[in-house]
Amino acid sequence: MRHVYLATFFVVALVLSVFGLRGTVFTSPPMDVFPEWLFPSMKYQPKFRPQAETTFFADGRADRLPPPHTVRADLALREDDHRYLGKSAAGGFSAGLPEGLSVDRKLIEIGRDRYQIYCAPCHGALGDGNGITKRYGMGATATYHDARLRTMADGEIFNTITNGKNTMLAYADKLVPDERWAVVLYIRALQRAQQATAADVTDAAARKTLGLP
Amino acid sequence: MSKLFPKSANSLPFQILIYLGLVVGIATAGVTYYMTPKYTRVGYAPVQPVPFSHAKHVQEVGLDCRYCHSNVDKSAHSNVPTAQTCMNCHSVIKANSPLLAPIRESYEKGTAVPWVWIHHTPDHAYFNHAVHVNRGVSCVECHGKVNEMDVVTHSQPLSMGFCIECHRNPELRLRDPKDVYNLDSKRLADQGAAGLKTAENFVHDWKVKPPQSCSGCHR
């Protein structure tokens, strides 16, 4: 009997040394405890998940690109050039927010949120072009605080976000048009903040702390 | 007639029973230890086509998860970024790094970067990122400290038991919605009694009702 226990002990020791402990890092695909050929189940269904692989299409992707000239259903038909292209009826870049959007706290909060995610890494939290990537060699990031950008039409900034400009690539895939307008609005707020004077402080308590009359 | 069996054989059936009991015990322990997702999945860290480091990009460069996983708060699926997302910076920074060759090729030719899929629910389970992250469930609850990983490693089992455990008591695992993308933040419930109270109010006021019925996740 003692031999049987000894043999059992060795089997356990062997299993432990082969399979190791939980949480060990490994690179081969995870083991399937109930493999499909032995236990047919619904784990693998004949459907594609987003960004999945396939052998059906030559490029190996299950996701297809939209055919040319199609428009996302949730973005309306883009009849409004001002809202979707930043162009005015006269042909140049448009000024002001398009119809349907109004300057309010909610829109500017969206703009700040999106700006901090997508623009601040390069343009910096203040919009002065001193984002963290500058330290790593991202040269010549534009600052928003020179006269050219301050007087630039809103539609042109919208267009830069949509299509990119020189070394800055497009952000149209990350921001829907209304979010782009929110970001434009936030950029305007950043520009305004850099131009602030003592006269802009209206809150009585704040004036006092600043030593203003 | 001489004795066929020694006297000790009398106890043999009993000993065999004990031994069988032991074997069943060991087998049960082995199956629970080795055949559950806590063993089969946790620790999975495939070799990716580009040695992309979350630790570097999130902690050093300070990018938000949404800069790359830009649909995580909008849709069920959290997307792995396009090559253009990388090229935003890497067309200038480390533009000639050999490590980034697959990204450049993908960007120029429009081919896919063959990232290996790590976290994967079976096709019969439905999961939705946006509902979770917009209600204060942080990435760290299900993916671990990705911001400290050089190679993304499967750190939670993502088994059905794991999902249900939180769905029963979500208030214990929620964060302030603005801390969701800050993986170093603390859960509300870990911020003392006041935090737990906030979490309970949040669950009540926002009607956070994670499904516990089968059809919630198996649709």
Coordinates of C-alpha atoms in Angstrom, one line a residue:
Chain A
M1 CA 0.0 0.0 0.0
R2 CA 2.8 2.3 0.8
H3 CA 4.0 2.1 -2.8
V4 CA 0.6 3.0 -4.1
Y5 CA 0.6 6.2 -2.0
L6 CA 4.2 7.0 -3.1
A7 CA 3.2 6.5 -6.7
T8 CA 0.2 8.8 -6.2
F9 CA 2.4 11.4 -4.6
F10 CA 4.7 11.3 -7.6
V11 CA 1.8 11.7 -10.0
V12 CA 0.6 14.7 -8.1
A13 CA 4.1 16.2 -8.0
L14 CA 4.4 15.6 -11.7
V15 CA 1.1 17.3 -12.5
L16 CA 2.1 20.2 -10.4
S17 CA 5.4 20.6 -12.0
V18 CA 4.0 20.3 -15.6
F19 CA 1.0 22.6 -15.1
G20 CA 2.4 25.0 -12.6
L21 CA 0.5 27.4 -10.5
R22 CA -2.4 29.7 -11.3
G23 CA -1.5 33.0 -12.8
T24 CA 1.7 32.0 -14.5
V25 CA 2.3 34.0 -17.6
F26 CA 2.1 32.0 -20.8
T27 CA 1.9 32.9 -24.5
S28 CA 0.1 30.0 -26.2
P29 CA -3.6 30.3 -26.6
P30 CA -5.6 29.3 -23.5
M31 CA -6.5 25.7 -23.2
D32 CA -10.1 24.9 -24.0
V33 CA -11.3 22.6 -21.2
F34 CA -14.4 21.5 -23.2
P35 CA -13.1 21.4 -26.8
E36 CA -15.6 21.9 -29.5
W37 CA -15.0 18.5 -31.2
L38 CA -15.7 16.6 -28.0
F39 CA -18.5 18.8 -26.6
P40 CA -20.2 20.7 -29.4
S41 CA -21.7 23.8 -27.9
M42 CA -22.5 27.4 -28.8
K43 CA -19.2 28.8 -28.0
Y44 CA -18.2 29.2 -31.6
Q45 CA -21.1 30.4 -33.7
P46 CA -21.1 31.1 -37.4
K47 CA -21.1 34.8 -36.9
F48 CA -18.5 37.6 -36.9
R49 CA -17.7 39.8 -33.9
P50 CA -16.4 43.3 -34.5
Q51 CA -12.8 43.5 -35.7
A52 CA -12.7 39.7 -36.2
E53 CA -10.6 37.7 -38.6
T54 CA -11.9 35.8 -41.5
T55 CA -10.6 33.8 -44.4
F56 CA -13.6 34.7 -46.6
F57 CA -12.4 38.1 -47.7
A58 CA -9.0 38.5 -49.3
D59 CA -7.8 41.1 -46.8
G60 CA -8.6 38.8 -43.9
R61 CA -11.1 41.2 -42.2
A62 CA -14.6 40.5 -41.3
D63 CA -15.4 44.3 -40.9
R64 CA -15.9 45.8 -44.4
L65 CA -15.2 49.4 -45.3
P66 CA -18.2 51.4 -46.2
P67 CA -18.6 51.7 -50.0
P68 CA -17.7 55.1 -51.4
H69 CA -20.3 57.9 -51.1
T70 CA -22.2 56.2 -48.2
V71 CA -23.0 58.1 -45.0
R72 CA -23.4 56.9 -41.5
A73 CA -27.1 56.7 -40.8
D74 CA -26.8 58.4 -37.4
L75 CA -25.0 61.4 -38.8
A76 CA -28.0 62.6 -41.0
L77 CA -27.5 63.3 -44.6
R78 CA -24.9 66.0 -44.1
E79 CA -27.0 68.5 -46.1
D80 CA -25.8 71.2 -43.8
D81 CA -22.3 72.2 -45.1
H82 CA -21.7 74.4 -42.2
R83 CA -22.2 71.6 -39.7
Y84 CA -20.5 68.8 -41.5
L85 CA -17.8 70.6 -43.5
G86 CA -17.2 73.9 -41.8
K87 CA -18.0 75.7 -45.1
S88 CA -20.2 78.7 -45.5
A89 CA -22.7 79.1 -48.3
A90 CA -20.3 81.6 -49.9
G91 CA -17.7 78.9 -50.2
G92 CA -15.1 79.9 -47.6
F93 CA -14.8 78.6 -44.1
S94 CA -17.8 79.4 -41.9
A95 CA -17.8 81.5 -38.7
G96 CA -19.7 80.6 -35.5
L97 CA -21.4 77.5 -34.5
P98 CA -23.8 75.8 -36.9
E99 CA -27.5 75.9 -36.4
G100 CA -28.7 73.4 -33.9
L101 CA -25.8 73.8 -31.5
S102 CA -25.7 76.5 -28.9
V103 CA -22.9 77.8 -26.7
D104 CA -23.7 76.4 -23.3
R105 CA -22.0 74.7 -20.4
K106 CA -22.9 71.2 -21.6
L107 CA -21.3 71.6 -25.0
I108 CA -18.2 73.2 -23.5
E109 CA -17.8 70.3 -21.0
I110 CA -18.0 67.8 -23.8
G111 CA -15.4 69.9 -25.6
R112 CA -13.1 70.0 -22.6
D113 CA -13.4 66.2 -22.1
R114 CA -12.6 65.4 -25.8
Y115 CA -9.9 68.0 -26.0
Q116 CA -8.1 66.6 -23.0
I117 CA -8.2 63.1 -24.5
Y118 CA -7.4 63.7 -28.1
C119 CA -5.6 67.0 -28.4
A120 CA -3.8 67.7 -25.1
P121 CA -1.1 65.1 -25.6
C122 CA 0.3 67.4 -28.4
H123 CA -1.2 70.8 -27.9
G124 CA -1.0 70.8 -24.2
A125 CA -3.6 71.4 -21.6
L126 CA -3.4 75.2 -22.2
G127 CA -3.3 74.9 -26.0
D128 CA 0.1 76.4 -26.1
G129 CA 1.6 73.6 -28.2
N130 CA 3.7 72.3 -25.3
G131 CA 2.1 68.8 -24.9
I132 CA 4.0 65.9 -23.5
T133 CA 4.9 64.6 -27.0
K134 CA 7.1 67.7 -27.5
R135 CA 9.6 66.1 -25.1
Y136 CA 9.7 63.1 -27.4
G137 CA 10.4 64.9 -30.6
M138 CA 6.9 65.9 -31.9
G139 CA 8.2 69.2 -33.2
A140 CA 6.3 72.3 -34.3
T141 CA 3.0 71.7 -32.7
A142 CA 0.9 74.8 -33.3
T143 CA 0.0 77.0 -30.4
Y144 CA -3.5 78.4 -30.4
H145 CA -2.4 81.7 -29.0
D146 CA -1.0 83.5 -32.0
A147 CA -3.0 86.0 -33.9
R148 CA -3.4 83.8 -36.9
L149 CA -5.2 81.1 -35.0
R150 CA -7.1 83.6 -32.9
T151 CA -8.7 85.1 -35.9
M152 CA -9.0 81.9 -37.9
A153 CA -12.6 81.1 -38.9
D154 CA -14.2 78.4 -36.7
G155 CA -14.8 76.4 -39.8
E156 CA -11.1 76.2 -40.6
I157 CA -10.3 74.7 -37.2
F158 CA -13.2 72.3 -37.7
N159 CA -11.6 71.4 -41.1
T160 CA -8.2 70.8 -39.4
I161 CA -9.8 68.3 -37.0
T162 CA -11.7 66.6 -39.8
N163 CA -8.9 66.4 -42.4
G164 CA -5.7 67.1 -40.5
K165 CA -3.0 69.5 -41.6
N166 CA 0.6 68.8 -42.6
T167 CA 2.0 66.6 -39.8
M168 CA -1.2 66.5 -37.8
L169 CA -3.4 63.6 -39.0
A170 CA -7.2 63.6 -39.1
Y171 CA -9.3 63.0 -36.0
A172 CA -12.6 62.5 -38.0
D173 CA -12.7 58.8 -37.0
K174 CA -12.5 59.7 -33.3
L175 CA -14.8 62.7 -33.0
V176 CA -18.3 63.0 -34.6
P177 CA -19.0 66.4 -36.2
D178 CA -20.9 67.7 -33.1
E179 CA -18.0 66.8 -30.9
R180 CA -15.6 68.6 -33.2
W181 CA -17.7 71.7 -32.8
A182 CA -17.5 71.2 -29.1
V183 CA -13.7 71.0 -29.3
V184 CA -13.6 74.2 -31.5
L185 CA -15.7 75.9 -28.8
Y186 CA -13.3 74.8 -26.1
I187 CA -10.3 76.0 -28.1
R188 CA -12.0 79.4 -28.3
A189 CA -12.4 79.3 -24.5
L190 CA -8.6 78.5 -24.1
Q191 CA -7.8 81.4 -26.4
R192 CA -10.1 83.7 -24.4
A193 CA -8.5 82.6 -21.2
Q194 CA -5.0 83.6 -22.4
Q195 CA -6.3 87.0 -23.2
A196 CA -8.0 87.6 -19.9
T197 CA -7.5 90.9 -18.0
A198 CA -8.3 92.0 -14.5
A199 CA -11.5 93.4 -15.8
D200 CA -12.8 89.9 -16.5
V201 CA -12.8 89.0 -12.8
T202 CA -16.4 89.8 -11.8
D203 CA -16.8 87.6 -8.7
A204 CA -16.5 89.8 -5.6
A205 CA -14.7 87.3 -3.4
A206 CA -12.3 86.5 -6.2
R207 CA -11.5 90.1 -6.7
K208 CA -10.8 90.5 -3.1
T209 CA -8.3 87.6 -3.0
L210 CA -6.6 89.1 -6.0
G211 CA -6.4 92.5 -4.3
L212 CA -8.5 94.2 -6.9
P213 CA -10.9 97.0 -6.0
Chain B
M1 CA -4.7 -26.1 3.3
S2 CA -2.3 -23.1 3.6
K3 CA -3.6 -19.6 3.8
L4 CA -4.0 -18.0 0.4
F5 CA -4.2 -14.5 1.7
P6 CA -2.2 -13.1 4.6
K7 CA -4.1 -11.8 7.6
S8 CA -3.4 -8.2 6.6
A9 CA -5.7 -8.7 3.5
N10 CA -8.7 -8.4 5.9
S11 CA -8.2 -4.7 6.0
L12 CA -7.5 -4.3 2.3
P13 CA -11.1 -3.4 1.2
F14 CA -11.1 -0.7 3.8
Q15 CA -7.7 0.6 2.7
I16 CA -8.8 0.6 -0.9
L17 CA -11.9 2.6 0.0
I18 CA -9.7 5.2 1.8
Y19 CA -7.4 5.3 -1.2
L20 CA -10.3 5.8 -3.6
G21 CA -11.5 8.6 -1.4
L22 CA -8.1 10.3 -1.6
V23 CA -7.9 9.9 -5.3
V24 CA -11.4 11.4 -5.8
G25 CA -10.4 14.3 -3.5
I26 CA -7.2 14.9 -5.5
A27 CA -9.0 14.7 -8.8
T28 CA -11.7 17.2 -7.6
A29 CA -9.0 19.5 -6.3
G30 CA -7.1 19.2 -9.6
V31 CA -10.2 19.9 -11.8
T32 CA -11.2 22.9 -9.8
Y33 CA -7.7 24.3 -9.7
Y34 CA -6.7 23.5 -13.3
M35 CA -9.9 23.4 -15.4
T36 CA -11.4 26.7 -14.5
P37 CA -10.7 30.1 -16.2
K38 CA -8.7 31.2 -13.2
Y39 CA -6.0 28.8 -14.4
T40 CA -6.7 28.4 -18.1
R41 CA -7.0 32.1 -18.9
V42 CA -5.3 34.2 -16.3
G43 CA -1.8 34.9 -17.3
Y44 CA -2.4 34.7 -21.1
A45 CA 0.0 37.2 -22.7
P46 CA 0.4 36.4 -26.4
V47 CA 3.3 37.8 -28.4
Q48 CA 2.0 40.8 -30.3
P49 CA 3.2 41.8 -33.8
V50 CA 4.4 45.1 -32.4
P51 CA 5.8 45.2 -28.8
F52 CA 3.4 47.9 -27.8
S53 CA 3.7 48.9 -24.1
H54 CA 0.7 50.3 -22.2
A55 CA 3.0 51.2 -19.3
K56 CA 5.0 53.5 -21.6
H57 CA 2.1 55.1 -23.4
V58 CA -0.3 55.5 -20.5
Q59 CA 2.0 56.3 -17.6
E60 CA 4.9 57.9 -19.4
V61 CA 3.2 59.7 -22.3
G62 CA 0.0 60.0 -20.2
L63 CA -2.5 59.0 -22.9
D64 CA -6.1 58.3 -21.9
C65 CA -7.5 54.8 -22.7
R66 CA -10.0 56.5 -25.0
Y67 CA -7.3 58.1 -27.2
C68 CA -6.9 54.6 -28.7
H69 CA -9.9 52.6 -27.5
S70 CA -12.1 55.4 -28.7
N71 CA -15.3 53.5 -28.8
V72 CA -15.2 52.0 -25.4
D73 CA -17.7 54.6 -24.0
K74 CA -19.9 54.6 -27.0
S75 CA -20.4 51.0 -28.1
A76 CA -20.5 47.4 -26.9
H77 CA -17.2 46.7 -28.5
S78 CA -14.0 48.3 -27.3
N79 CA -11.9 48.8 -30.4
V80 CA -8.3 48.0 -30.8
P81 CA -6.9 51.2 -32.5
T82 CA -6.3 51.7 -36.2
A83 CA -2.8 52.1 -37.5
Q84 CA -3.5 55.8 -38.1
T85 CA -4.0 56.2 -34.4
C86 CA -0.4 55.2 -33.9
M87 CA 0.8 57.2 -36.9
N88 CA -0.6 60.4 -35.3
C89 CA 2.6 60.4 -33.3
H90 CA 4.8 57.8 -34.9
S91 CA 4.9 59.6 -38.2
V92 CA 7.2 61.9 -36.4
I93 CA 8.3 60.2 -33.1
K94 CA 10.5 57.2 -33.7
A95 CA 9.4 57.3 -37.3
N96 CA 12.0 54.8 -38.5
S97 CA 11.9 52.4 -35.6
P98 CA 12.1 48.8 -36.9
L99 CA 9.6 47.8 -34.2
L100 CA 6.9 49.9 -35.8
A101 CA 7.4 48.5 -39.3
P102 CA 4.0 46.5 -39.3
I103 CA 2.2 49.7 -38.3
R104 CA 3.8 51.7 -41.2
E105 CA 3.0 48.9 -43.6
S106 CA -0.6 48.8 -42.5
Y107 CA -0.9 52.6 -42.7
E108 CA 0.5 52.7 -46.2
K109 CA -1.2 49.7 -47.7
G110 CA -4.4 49.6 -45.6
T111 CA -3.8 46.0 -44.5
A112 CA -4.7 44.9 -40.9
V113 CA -2.2 44.8 -38.1
P114 CA -2.5 41.2 -36.8
W115 CA -3.0 42.0 -33.1
V116 CA -3.8 38.9 -31.1
W117 CA -7.1 38.9 -29.3
I118 CA -6.6 38.4 -25.6
H119 CA -9.9 38.8 -23.8
H120 CA -12.6 36.9 -25.5
T121 CA -16.1 35.9 -24.3
P122 CA -17.7 32.9 -25.9
D123 CA -20.2 33.6 -28.7
H124 CA -23.1 32.7 -26.5
A125 CA -22.4 35.5 -23.9
Y126 CA -23.2 39.1 -24.6
F127 CA -21.0 41.8 -23.2
N128 CA -21.2 45.6 -23.5
H129 CA -18.4 47.9 -22.6
A130 CA -20.3 51.2 -22.8
V131 CA -22.9 50.3 -20.2
H132 CA -20.2 49.3 -17.8
V133 CA -17.7 52.2 -18.1
N134 CA -20.4 54.8 -18.3
R135 CA -21.8 53.6 -14.9
G136 CA -18.5 53.7 -13.0
V137 CA -17.1 50.2 -13.6
S138 CA -13.4 50.8 -14.3
C139 CA -11.3 48.9 -16.8
V140 CA -9.1 47.7 -13.9
E141 CA -12.0 45.6 -12.5
C142 CA -11.9 43.3 -15.6
H143 CA -8.5 43.8 -17.1
G144 CA -6.3 44.5 -14.2
K145 CA -3.7 47.2 -14.1
V146 CA -3.2 47.6 -17.8
N147 CA -1.5 50.9 -17.2
E148 CA 1.4 49.1 -15.6
M149 CA 1.7 46.3 -18.2
D150 CA 4.4 46.2 -20.8
V151 CA 2.6 43.3 -22.4
V152 CA -1.2 43.0 -21.9
T153 CA -1.8 40.0 -19.7
H154 CA -5.2 38.4 -19.0
S155 CA -5.5 39.1 -15.3
Q156 CA -9.1 38.3 -14.3
P157 CA -10.9 35.0 -15.1
L158 CA -13.9 36.7 -16.9
S159 CA -15.9 33.6 -16.1
M160 CA -19.7 33.7 -15.5
G161 CA -19.1 33.5 -11.7
F162 CA -16.8 36.6 -12.0
C163 CA -19.5 38.6 -13.8
I164 CA -22.3 37.6 -11.5
E165 CA -20.4 38.3 -8.4
C166 CA -20.2 42.0 -9.3
H167 CA -23.7 42.1 -10.7
R168 CA -25.1 41.0 -7.3
N169 CA -23.3 43.8 -5.3
P170 CA -22.2 46.4 -7.8
E171 CA -21.9 49.2 -5.1
L172 CA -18.8 47.4 -3.8
R173 CA -16.9 47.7 -7.1
L174 CA -18.0 51.1 -8.5
R175 CA -15.9 54.2 -9.0
D176 CA -16.8 57.8 -9.5
P177 CA -17.5 57.9 -13.2
K178 CA -14.7 60.4 -13.7
D179 CA -12.2 58.0 -12.2
V180 CA -13.1 55.1 -14.6
Y181 CA -10.1 55.7 -16.9
N182 CA -7.7 56.3 -14.0
L183 CA -6.7 52.8 -13.2
D184 CA -4.9 53.8 -10.0
S185 CA -8.0 55.4 -8.5
K186 CA -9.8 53.7 -5.5
R187 CA -13.2 52.2 -5.5
L188 CA -15.8 54.3 -3.8
A189 CA -16.4 51.5 -1.3
D190 CA -12.7 51.6 -0.3
Q191 CA -12.9 55.3 0.6
G192 CA -14.4 54.7 4.0
A193 CA -18.0 54.8 5.1
A194 CA -18.8 58.0 3.2
G195 CA -17.6 56.5 0.0
L196 CA -19.7 53.4 0.4
K197 CA -22.7 55.6 1.0
T198 CA -22.0 57.6 -2.2
A199 CA -21.8 54.3 -4.1
E200 CA -25.1 53.1 -2.6
N201 CA -26.8 56.3 -3.5
F202 CA -25.3 56.2 -7.0
V203 CA -26.7 52.7 -7.5
H204 CA -30.1 53.8 -6.2
D205 CA -30.3 57.2 -7.9
W206 CA -29.1 56.1 -11.3
K207 CA -31.0 52.8 -11.1
V208 CA -28.0 50.7 -11.7
K209 CA -29.5 47.3 -12.1
P210 CA -27.1 44.8 -13.6
P211 CA -28.9 41.7 -15.0
Q212 CA -28.8 38.5 -13.0
S213 CA -31.2 36.6 -15.1
C214 CA -29.8 34.3 -17.8
S215 CA -31.4 36.3 -20.7
G216 CA -29.5 39.4 -19.6
C217 CA -26.2 38.0 -20.8
H218 CA -27.3 35.0 -23.0
R219 CA -29.6 36.7 -25.5

